[in-house]
mmCIF file of C-alpha atoms in Angstrom:
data_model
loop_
_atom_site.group_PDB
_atom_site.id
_atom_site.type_symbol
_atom_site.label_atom_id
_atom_site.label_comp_id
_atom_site.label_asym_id
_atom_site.label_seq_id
_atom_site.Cartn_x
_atom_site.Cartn_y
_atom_site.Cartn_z
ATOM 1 C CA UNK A 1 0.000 0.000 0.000
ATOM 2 C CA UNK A 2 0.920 3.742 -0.838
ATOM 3 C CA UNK A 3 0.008 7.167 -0.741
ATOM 4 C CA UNK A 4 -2.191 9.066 0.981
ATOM 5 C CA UNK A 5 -4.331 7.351 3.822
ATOM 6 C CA UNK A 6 -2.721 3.781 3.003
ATOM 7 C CA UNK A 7 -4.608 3.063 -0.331
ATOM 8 C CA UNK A 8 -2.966 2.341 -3.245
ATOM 9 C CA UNK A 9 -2.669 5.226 -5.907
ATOM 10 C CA UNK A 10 -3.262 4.016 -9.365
ATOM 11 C CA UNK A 11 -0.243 5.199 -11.421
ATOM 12 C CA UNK A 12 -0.793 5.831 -15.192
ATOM 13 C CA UNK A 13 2.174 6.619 -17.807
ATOM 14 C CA UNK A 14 1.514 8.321 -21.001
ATOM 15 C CA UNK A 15 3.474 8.810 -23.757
ATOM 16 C CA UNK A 16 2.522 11.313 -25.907
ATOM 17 C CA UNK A 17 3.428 10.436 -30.116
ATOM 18 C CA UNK A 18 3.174 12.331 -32.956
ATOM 19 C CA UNK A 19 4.041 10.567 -36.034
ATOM 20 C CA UNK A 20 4.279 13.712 -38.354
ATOM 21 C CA UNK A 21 7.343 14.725 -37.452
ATOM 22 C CA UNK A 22 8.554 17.189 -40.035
ATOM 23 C CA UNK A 23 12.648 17.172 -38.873
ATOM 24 C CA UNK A 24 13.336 13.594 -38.590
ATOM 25 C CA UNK A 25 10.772 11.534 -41.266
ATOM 26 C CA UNK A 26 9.329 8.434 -38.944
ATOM 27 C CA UNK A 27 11.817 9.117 -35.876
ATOM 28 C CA UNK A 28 9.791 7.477 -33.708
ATOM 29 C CA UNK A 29 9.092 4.524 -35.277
ATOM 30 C CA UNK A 30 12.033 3.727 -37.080
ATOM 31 C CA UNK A 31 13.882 0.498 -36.207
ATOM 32 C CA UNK A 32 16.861 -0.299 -34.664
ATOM 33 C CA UNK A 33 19.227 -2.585 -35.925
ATOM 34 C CA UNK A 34 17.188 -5.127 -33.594
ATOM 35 C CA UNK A 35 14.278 -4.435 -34.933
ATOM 36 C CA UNK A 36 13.000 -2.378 -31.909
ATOM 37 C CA UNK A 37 11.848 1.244 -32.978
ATOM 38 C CA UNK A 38 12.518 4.374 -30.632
ATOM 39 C CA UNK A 39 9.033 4.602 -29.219
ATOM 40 C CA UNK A 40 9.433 0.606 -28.351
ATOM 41 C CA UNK A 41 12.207 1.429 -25.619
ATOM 42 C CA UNK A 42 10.369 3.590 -23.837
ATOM 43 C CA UNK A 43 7.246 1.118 -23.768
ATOM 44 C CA UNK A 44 9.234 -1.593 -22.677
ATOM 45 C CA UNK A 45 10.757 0.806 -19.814
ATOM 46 C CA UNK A 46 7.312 1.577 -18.496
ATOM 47 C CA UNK A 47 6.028 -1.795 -18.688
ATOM 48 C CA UNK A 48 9.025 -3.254 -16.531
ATOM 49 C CA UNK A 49 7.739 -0.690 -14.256
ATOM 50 C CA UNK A 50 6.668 -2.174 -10.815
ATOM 51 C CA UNK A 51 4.801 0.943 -9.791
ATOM 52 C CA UNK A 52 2.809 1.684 -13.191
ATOM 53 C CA UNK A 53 -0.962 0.350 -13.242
ATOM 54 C CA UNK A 54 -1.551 1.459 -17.062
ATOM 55 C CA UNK A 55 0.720 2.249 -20.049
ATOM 56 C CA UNK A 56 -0.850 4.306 -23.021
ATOM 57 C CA UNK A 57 0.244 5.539 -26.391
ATOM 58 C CA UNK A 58 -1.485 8.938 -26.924
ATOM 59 C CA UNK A 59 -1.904 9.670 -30.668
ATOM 60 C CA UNK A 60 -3.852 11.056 -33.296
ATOM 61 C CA UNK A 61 -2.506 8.335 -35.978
ATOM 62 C CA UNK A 62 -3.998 4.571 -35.642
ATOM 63 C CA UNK A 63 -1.373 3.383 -37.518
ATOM 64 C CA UNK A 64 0.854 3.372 -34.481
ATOM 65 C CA UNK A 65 -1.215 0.017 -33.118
ATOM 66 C CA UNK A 66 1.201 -1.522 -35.624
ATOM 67 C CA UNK A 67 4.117 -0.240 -32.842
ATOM 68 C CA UNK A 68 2.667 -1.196 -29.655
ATOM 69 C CA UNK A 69 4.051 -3.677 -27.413
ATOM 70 C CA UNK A 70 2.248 -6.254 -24.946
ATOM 71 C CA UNK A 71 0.528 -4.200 -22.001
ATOM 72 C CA UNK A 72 0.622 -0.594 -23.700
ATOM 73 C CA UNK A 73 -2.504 0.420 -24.522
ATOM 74 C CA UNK A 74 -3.524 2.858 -27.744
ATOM 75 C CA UNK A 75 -5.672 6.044 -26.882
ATOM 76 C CA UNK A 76 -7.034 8.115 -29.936
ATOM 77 C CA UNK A 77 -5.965 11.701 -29.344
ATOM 78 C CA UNK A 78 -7.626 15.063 -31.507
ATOM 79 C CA UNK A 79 -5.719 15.556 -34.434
ATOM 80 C CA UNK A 80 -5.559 19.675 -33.024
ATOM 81 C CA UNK A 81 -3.598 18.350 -30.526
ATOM 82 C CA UNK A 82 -0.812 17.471 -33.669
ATOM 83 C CA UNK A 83 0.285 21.590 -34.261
ATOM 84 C CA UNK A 84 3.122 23.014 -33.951
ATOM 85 C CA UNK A 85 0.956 25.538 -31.693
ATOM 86 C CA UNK A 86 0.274 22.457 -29.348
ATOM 87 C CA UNK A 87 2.124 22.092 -26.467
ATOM 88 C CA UNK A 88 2.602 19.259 -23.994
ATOM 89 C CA UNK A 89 0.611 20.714 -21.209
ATOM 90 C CA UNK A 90 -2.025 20.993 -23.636
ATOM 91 C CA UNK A 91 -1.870 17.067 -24.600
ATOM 92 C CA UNK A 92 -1.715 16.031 -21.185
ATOM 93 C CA UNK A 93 -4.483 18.165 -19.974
ATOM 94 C CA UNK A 94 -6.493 16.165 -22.529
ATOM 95 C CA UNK A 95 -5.056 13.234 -21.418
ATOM 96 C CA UNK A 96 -6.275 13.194 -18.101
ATOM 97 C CA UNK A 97 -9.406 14.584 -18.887
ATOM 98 C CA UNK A 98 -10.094 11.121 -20.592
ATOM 99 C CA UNK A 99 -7.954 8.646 -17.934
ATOM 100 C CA UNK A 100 -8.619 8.989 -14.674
ATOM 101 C CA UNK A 101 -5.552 7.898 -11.950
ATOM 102 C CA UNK A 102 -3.606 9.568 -8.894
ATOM 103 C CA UNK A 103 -0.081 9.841 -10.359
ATOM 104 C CA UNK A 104 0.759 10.091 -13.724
ATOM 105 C CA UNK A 105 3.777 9.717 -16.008
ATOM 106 C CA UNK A 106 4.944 11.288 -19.055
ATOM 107 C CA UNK A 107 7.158 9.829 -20.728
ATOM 108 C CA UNK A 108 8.582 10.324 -24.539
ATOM 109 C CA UNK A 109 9.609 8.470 -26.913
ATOM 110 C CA UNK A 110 13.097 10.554 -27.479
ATOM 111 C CA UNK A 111 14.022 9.399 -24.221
ATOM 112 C CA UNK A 112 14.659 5.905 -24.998
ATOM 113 C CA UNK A 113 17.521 4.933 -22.271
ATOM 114 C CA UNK A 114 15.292 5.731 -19.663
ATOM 115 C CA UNK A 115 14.830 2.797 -16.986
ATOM 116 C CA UNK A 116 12.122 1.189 -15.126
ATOM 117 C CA UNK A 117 14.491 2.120 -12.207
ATOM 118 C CA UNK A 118 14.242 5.652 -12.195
ATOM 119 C CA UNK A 119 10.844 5.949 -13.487
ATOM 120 C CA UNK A 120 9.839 3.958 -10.331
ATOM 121 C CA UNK A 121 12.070 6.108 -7.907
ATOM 122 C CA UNK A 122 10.101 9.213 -9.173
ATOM 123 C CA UNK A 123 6.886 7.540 -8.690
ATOM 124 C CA UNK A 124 8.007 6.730 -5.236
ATOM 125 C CA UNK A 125 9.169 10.212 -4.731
ATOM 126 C CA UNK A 126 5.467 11.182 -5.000
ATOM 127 C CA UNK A 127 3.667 8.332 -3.751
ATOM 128 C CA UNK A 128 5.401 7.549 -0.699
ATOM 129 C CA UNK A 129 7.486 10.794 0.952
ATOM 130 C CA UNK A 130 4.100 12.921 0.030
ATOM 131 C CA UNK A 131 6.632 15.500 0.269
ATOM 132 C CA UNK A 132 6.769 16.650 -3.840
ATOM 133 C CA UNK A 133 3.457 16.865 -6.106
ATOM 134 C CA UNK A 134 6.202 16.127 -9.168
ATOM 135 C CA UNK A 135 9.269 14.395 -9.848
ATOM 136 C CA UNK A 136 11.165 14.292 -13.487
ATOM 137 C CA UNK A 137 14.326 12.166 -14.448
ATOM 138 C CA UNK A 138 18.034 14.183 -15.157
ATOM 139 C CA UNK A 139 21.250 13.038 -15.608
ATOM 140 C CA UNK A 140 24.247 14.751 -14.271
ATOM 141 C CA UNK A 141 26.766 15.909 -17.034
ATOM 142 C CA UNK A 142 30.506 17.583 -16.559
ATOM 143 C CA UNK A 143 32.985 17.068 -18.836
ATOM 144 C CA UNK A 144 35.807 19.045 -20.374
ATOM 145 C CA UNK A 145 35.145 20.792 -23.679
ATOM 146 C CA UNK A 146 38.772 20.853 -26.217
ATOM 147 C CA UNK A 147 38.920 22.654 -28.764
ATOM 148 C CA UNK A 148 42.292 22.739 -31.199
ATOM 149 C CA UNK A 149 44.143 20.792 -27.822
ATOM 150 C CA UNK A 150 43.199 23.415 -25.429
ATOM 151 C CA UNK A 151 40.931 23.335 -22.838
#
């Protein structure tokens, strides 16, 4: 049991998918040279999760069914949604004005090394120390920039 009050908070990851991008033709499903495609990592990181109730694909395009991996669900979202004057707030507004649940996740497809680890350590951060209302993963970067052998 977790959360508030000792009932178990049902925990919900979306990840949002638009399959129009206009930089990168097909980024996010492209495959790998295993045959996964980059919106198949992240699935597979949120399904390994041990703190996630439901997984969904949020997109406009039906076609990405064809992409979807056991225990990810697909969830039709409004094709206005699919601007370039859309925002992420503004999909997962609509989001949870269709799924209801306690805690959710966002989590994107261009962020395919994330674990099942971490996502579940910022779940917990929410669910359990009821100290934060929000928790996002980082990774700490220094290094030394060279240019022409100097530092």
């Amino acid at each position: 049991m977790s959360g508030k009050q000792g009932r178990k908070m049902k925990t919900v990851a979306m990840v949002p998918i638009k399959l129009g991008s206009e930089r990168v033709k097909g980024k996010n499903i492209r495959p790998f040279h295993d045959g996964r495609t980059l919106v198949g990592f992240i699935q597979e990181a949120l399904v390994k999760s041990e703190l996630i109730d439901e997984v969904y694909v949020y997109c406009s395009d039906d076609s990405i069914k064809d992409y979807l991996i056991g225990g990810v669900r697909f969830l039709k979202r409004p094709e206005y949604l699919d601007l370039d004057t859309s925002n992420c707030n503004d999909i997962i507004r609509e989001f949870i004005k269709v799924v209801d649940a306690d805690v959710y996740v966002v989590s994107h497809a261009t962020a395919p090394f994330t674990r099942p680890e971490s996502i579940d350590r910022c779940v917990r951060a929410v669910i359990d120390d009821n100290e934060y209302d929000s928790a996002f993963t980082v990774e700490r970067l220094q290094t030394f920039l060279w240019s022409d052998r100097r530092p």
